[in-house]
Each structure stands twice: as structure tokens, then as C-alpha cells.
Short mmCIF file of C-alpha atoms in Angstrom, two decimals:
data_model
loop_
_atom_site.label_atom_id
_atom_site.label_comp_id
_atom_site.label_asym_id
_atom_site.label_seq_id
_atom_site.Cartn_x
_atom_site.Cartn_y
_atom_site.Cartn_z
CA UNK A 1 -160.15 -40.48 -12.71
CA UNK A 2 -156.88 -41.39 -10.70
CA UNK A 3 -153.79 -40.48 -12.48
CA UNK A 4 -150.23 -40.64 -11.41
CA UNK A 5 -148.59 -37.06 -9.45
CA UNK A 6 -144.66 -36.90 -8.58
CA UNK A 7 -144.74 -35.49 -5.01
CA UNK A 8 -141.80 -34.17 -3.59
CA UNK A 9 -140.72 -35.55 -0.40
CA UNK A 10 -137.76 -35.00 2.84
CA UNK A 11 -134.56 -37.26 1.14
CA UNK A 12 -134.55 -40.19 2.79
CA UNK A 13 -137.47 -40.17 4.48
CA UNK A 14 -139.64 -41.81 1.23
CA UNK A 15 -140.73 -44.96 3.24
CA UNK A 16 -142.17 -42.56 6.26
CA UNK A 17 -142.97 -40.74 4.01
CA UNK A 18 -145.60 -43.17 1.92
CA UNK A 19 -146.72 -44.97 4.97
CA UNK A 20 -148.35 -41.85 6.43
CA UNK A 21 -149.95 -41.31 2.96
CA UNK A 22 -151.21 -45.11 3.13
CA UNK A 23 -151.45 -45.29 6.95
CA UNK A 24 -154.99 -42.49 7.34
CA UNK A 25 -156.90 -42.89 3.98
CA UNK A 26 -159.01 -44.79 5.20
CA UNK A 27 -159.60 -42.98 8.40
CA UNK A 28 -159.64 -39.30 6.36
CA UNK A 29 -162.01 -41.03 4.00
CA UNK A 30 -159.17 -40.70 0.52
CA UNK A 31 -159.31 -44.65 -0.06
CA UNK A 32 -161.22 -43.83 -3.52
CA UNK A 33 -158.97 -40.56 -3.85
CA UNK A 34 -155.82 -41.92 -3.40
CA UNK A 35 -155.10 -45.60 -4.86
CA UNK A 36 -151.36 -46.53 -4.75
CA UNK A 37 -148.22 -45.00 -3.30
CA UNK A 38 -144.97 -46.04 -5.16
CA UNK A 39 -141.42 -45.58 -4.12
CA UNK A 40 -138.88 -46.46 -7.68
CA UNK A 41 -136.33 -48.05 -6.56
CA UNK A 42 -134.00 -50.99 -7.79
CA UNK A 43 -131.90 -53.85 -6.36
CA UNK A 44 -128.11 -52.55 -6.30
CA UNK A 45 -125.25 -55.51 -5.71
CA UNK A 46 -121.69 -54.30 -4.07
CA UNK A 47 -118.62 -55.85 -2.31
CA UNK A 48 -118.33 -54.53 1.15
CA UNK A 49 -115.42 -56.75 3.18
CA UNK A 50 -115.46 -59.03 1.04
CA UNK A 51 -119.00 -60.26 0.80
CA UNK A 52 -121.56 -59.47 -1.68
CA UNK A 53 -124.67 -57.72 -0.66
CA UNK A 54 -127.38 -56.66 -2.33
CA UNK A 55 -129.06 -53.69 -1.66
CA UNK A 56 -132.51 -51.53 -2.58
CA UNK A 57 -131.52 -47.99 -3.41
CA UNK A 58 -133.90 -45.23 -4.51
CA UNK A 59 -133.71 -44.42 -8.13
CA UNK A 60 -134.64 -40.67 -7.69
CA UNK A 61 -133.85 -39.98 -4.13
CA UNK A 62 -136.63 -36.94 -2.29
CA UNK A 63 -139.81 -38.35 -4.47
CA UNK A 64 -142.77 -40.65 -4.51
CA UNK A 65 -145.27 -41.21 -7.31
CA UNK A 66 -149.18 -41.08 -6.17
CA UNK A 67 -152.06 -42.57 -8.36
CA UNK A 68 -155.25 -40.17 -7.23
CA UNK A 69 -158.08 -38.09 -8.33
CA UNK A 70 -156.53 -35.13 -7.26
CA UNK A 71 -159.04 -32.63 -5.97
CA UNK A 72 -158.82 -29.80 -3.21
CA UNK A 73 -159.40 -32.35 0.05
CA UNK A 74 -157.09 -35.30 -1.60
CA UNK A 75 -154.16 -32.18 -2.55
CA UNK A 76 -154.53 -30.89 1.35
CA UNK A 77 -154.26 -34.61 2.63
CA UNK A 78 -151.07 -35.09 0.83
CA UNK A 79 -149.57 -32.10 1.49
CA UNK A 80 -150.55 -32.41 5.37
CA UNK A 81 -148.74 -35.67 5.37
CA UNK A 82 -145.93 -36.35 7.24
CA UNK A 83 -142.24 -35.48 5.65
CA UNK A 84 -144.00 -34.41 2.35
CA UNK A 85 -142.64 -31.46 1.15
CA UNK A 86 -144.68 -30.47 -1.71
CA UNK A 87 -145.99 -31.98 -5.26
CA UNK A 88 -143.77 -31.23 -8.58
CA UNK A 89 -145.67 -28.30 -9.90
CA UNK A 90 -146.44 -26.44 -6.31
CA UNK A 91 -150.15 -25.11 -6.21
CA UNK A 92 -150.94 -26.76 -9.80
CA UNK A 93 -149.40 -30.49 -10.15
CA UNK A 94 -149.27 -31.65 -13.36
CA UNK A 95 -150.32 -35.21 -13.74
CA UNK A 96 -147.51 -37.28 -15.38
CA UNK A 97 -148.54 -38.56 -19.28
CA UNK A 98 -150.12 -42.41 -19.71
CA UNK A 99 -147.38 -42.20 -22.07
CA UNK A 100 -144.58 -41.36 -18.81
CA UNK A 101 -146.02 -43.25 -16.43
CA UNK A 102 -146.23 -46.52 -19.17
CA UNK A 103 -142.54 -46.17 -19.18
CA UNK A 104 -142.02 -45.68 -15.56
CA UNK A 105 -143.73 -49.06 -14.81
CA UNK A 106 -141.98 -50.47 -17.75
CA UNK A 107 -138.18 -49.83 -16.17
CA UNK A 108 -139.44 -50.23 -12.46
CA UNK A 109 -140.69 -53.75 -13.82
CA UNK A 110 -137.28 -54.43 -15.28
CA UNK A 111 -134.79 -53.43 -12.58
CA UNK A 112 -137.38 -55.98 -10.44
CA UNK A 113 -135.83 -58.98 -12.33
CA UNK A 114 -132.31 -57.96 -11.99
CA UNK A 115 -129.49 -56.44 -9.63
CA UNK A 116 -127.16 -53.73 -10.98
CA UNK A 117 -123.78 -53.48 -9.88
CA UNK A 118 -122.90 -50.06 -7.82
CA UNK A 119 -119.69 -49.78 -9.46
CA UNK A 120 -120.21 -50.12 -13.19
CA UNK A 121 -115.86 -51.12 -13.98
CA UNK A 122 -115.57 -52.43 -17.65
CA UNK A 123 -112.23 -53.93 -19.29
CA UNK A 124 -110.62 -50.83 -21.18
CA UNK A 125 -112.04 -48.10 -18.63
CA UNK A 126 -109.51 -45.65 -17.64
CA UNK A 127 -109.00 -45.08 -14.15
CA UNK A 128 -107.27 -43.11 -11.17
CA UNK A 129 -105.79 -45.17 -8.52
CA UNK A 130 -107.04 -43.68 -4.99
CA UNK A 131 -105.24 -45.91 -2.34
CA UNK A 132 -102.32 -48.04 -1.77
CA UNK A 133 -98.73 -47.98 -3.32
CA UNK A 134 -99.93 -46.87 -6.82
CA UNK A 135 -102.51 -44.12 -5.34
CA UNK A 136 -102.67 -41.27 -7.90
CA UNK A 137 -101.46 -43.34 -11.06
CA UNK A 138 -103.83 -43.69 -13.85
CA UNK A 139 -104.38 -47.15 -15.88
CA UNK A 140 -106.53 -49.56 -17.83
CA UNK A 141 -109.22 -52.19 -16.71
CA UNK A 142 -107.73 -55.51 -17.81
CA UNK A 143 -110.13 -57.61 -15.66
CA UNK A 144 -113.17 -56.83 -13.67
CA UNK A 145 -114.49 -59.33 -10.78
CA UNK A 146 -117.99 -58.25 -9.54
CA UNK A 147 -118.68 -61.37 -7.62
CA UNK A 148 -115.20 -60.60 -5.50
CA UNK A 149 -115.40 -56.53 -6.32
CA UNK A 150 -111.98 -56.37 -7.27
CA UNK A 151 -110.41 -55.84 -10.65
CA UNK A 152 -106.84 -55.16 -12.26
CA UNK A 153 -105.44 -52.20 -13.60
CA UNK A 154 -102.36 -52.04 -16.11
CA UNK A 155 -100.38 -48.97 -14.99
CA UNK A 156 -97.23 -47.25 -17.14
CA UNK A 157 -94.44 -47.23 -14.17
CA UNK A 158 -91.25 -45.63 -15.78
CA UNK A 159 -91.96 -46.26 -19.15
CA UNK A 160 -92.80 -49.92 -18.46
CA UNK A 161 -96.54 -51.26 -18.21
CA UNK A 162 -97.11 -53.12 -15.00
CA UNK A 163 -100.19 -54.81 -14.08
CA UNK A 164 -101.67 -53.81 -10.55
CA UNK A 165 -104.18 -56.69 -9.59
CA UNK A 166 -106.23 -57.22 -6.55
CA UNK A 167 -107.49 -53.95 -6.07
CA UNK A 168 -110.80 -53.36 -4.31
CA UNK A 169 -113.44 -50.84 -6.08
CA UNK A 170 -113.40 -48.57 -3.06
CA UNK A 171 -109.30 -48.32 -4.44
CA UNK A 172 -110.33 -47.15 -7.95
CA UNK A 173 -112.36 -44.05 -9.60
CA UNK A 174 -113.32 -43.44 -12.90
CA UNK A 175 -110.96 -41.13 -14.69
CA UNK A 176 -111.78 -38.38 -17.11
CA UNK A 177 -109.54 -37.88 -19.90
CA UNK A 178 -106.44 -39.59 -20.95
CA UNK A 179 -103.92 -38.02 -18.19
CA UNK A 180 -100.88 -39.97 -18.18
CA UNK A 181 -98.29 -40.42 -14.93
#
């Protein structure tokens, strides 16, 4: 019975990676061993000079999921293939739970339908300045643009709240704790 194995593969090598496994089943004879190769990954949206682009990005970077009967010849086929490292669980994988892989699907199905934003900016986040005039102050979110990837930030200058607008994401990181300039 097929069932679903997390196999450990060289980061950023996934796609190689599951196109040897597909690539030579058929010639090694593992078609009814091994039935589907699946890289999780998700559509990610960011502003890069000023233009929106959306990109797929690799929701657990270094792994692949296999559905396969796994016996001694289909274990040795996957581990023989090129930029696979190893599966999770070494010299006795554990197949993942109906239950796991159910949910897997699930969220892989989801993040199909949509694009998530790389930088996740809300109004009322804190945040640390990191280039320009104000670098190093800390401030508040008062409005977010995702379609422009730009967003203002109300800083305390002297005593005084001023409002720093226009900045690009790339300008801004999230800041932890409630450090005041």
C-alpha cells in the first residue's frame, strides 16, 4: 500500500531533486512503487523596484514528500537518487499519519488559491527603521500598501510624533519589544 515518506533532500535542489525520482521509475521498474513526488510550496507576492511579483517559495526548504510502497529496492532507489540526502527517520522511515498527510493536502490546497505577502506589515506593528534619515528609530504602522510595498511609520522625534511615509519594506524590520528613541 503506498503511503506518504518525508525524504530529506540538498536545500535548494528539491526540483532536481524530484525529477530524478520521477525521471527512471519507469526505466528501474518503481512506477507501481513509487506514485507521486510532491514539492509544498506556496505563491509568495513582494515589491521589488517597484513592481509586484509573485513568486513560488518552498514552504519547508531541504524536503520532498513521496507516496510509495516502501520496500528494500523502492528505499535503495530513492536514496540512490540524485541530491537526496536521506529519508526523515534514516534506516527506518516512518510513514507520515492519513491523519498528517490529510492536513498537508488540506493547506497545500489552500495556499494554491491565494498569494501571501513576504512581508506580513499590519497597522499598529512596531518597528525599527533600517535605512534612510530615520534609520535606527522605532515607530508604529499607521498605513500599510502591499500593492506599492510601502507603508508609514509614526516616529516620536524629540518628544513630538512625526509621521515617516513612503518607506519601502526592505527600509523597515519588525521590532521586538517596546524600545523607545
Amino acid at each position: 500500500m503506498h503511503k506518504w515518506y518525508v525524504v530529506q533532500v540538498i536545500s535548494g535542489q528539491e526540483k532536481k531533486a524530484k525529477r530524478s525520482i520521477e525521471d527512471y521509475r519507469d526505466v528501474k521498474g518503481m512506477t507501481d512503487l513509487i506514485d507521486q513526488v510532491l514539492i509544498p510550496t506556496e505563491n509568495v507576492s513582494e515589491v521589488k523596484k517597484g513592481q509586484q511579483k509573485v513568486s513560488e517559495k518552498r514552504i519547508w526548504p531541504g524536503y520532498l514528500l513521496v507516496k510509495m510502497v516502501l520496500n528494500e529496492e523502492s528505499w535503495a532507489y530513492i536514496k540512490d537518487a540524485m541530491c537526496v540526502l536521506d529519508f526523515l527517520g534514516g534506516e527506518t522511515p516512518t510513514a507520515l499519519s492519513d491523519h498528517e498527510v490529510n492536513e498537508i493536502l488540506r493547506d497545500l490546497e489552500e495556499k494554491k488559491k491565494g498569494v501571501v505577502q513576504k512581508h506580513k506589515f499590519e497597522i499598529g506593528d512596531k518597528v525599527k527603521i533600517t535605512d534612510g534619515v530615520f534609520v535606527n528609530f522605532i515607530g508604529t504602522v499607521t498605513e500599510v500598501f502591499h500593492d506599492k510595498g510601502r507603508l508609514s511609520v509614526l516616529v516620536s522625534i524629540f518628544g513630538r510624533d512625526t509621521r515617516v511615509d513612503d518607506l519601502e519594506f526592505w527600509q523597515v524590520e519588525q521590532s521586538i519589544g517596546d524600545v523607545e528613541q
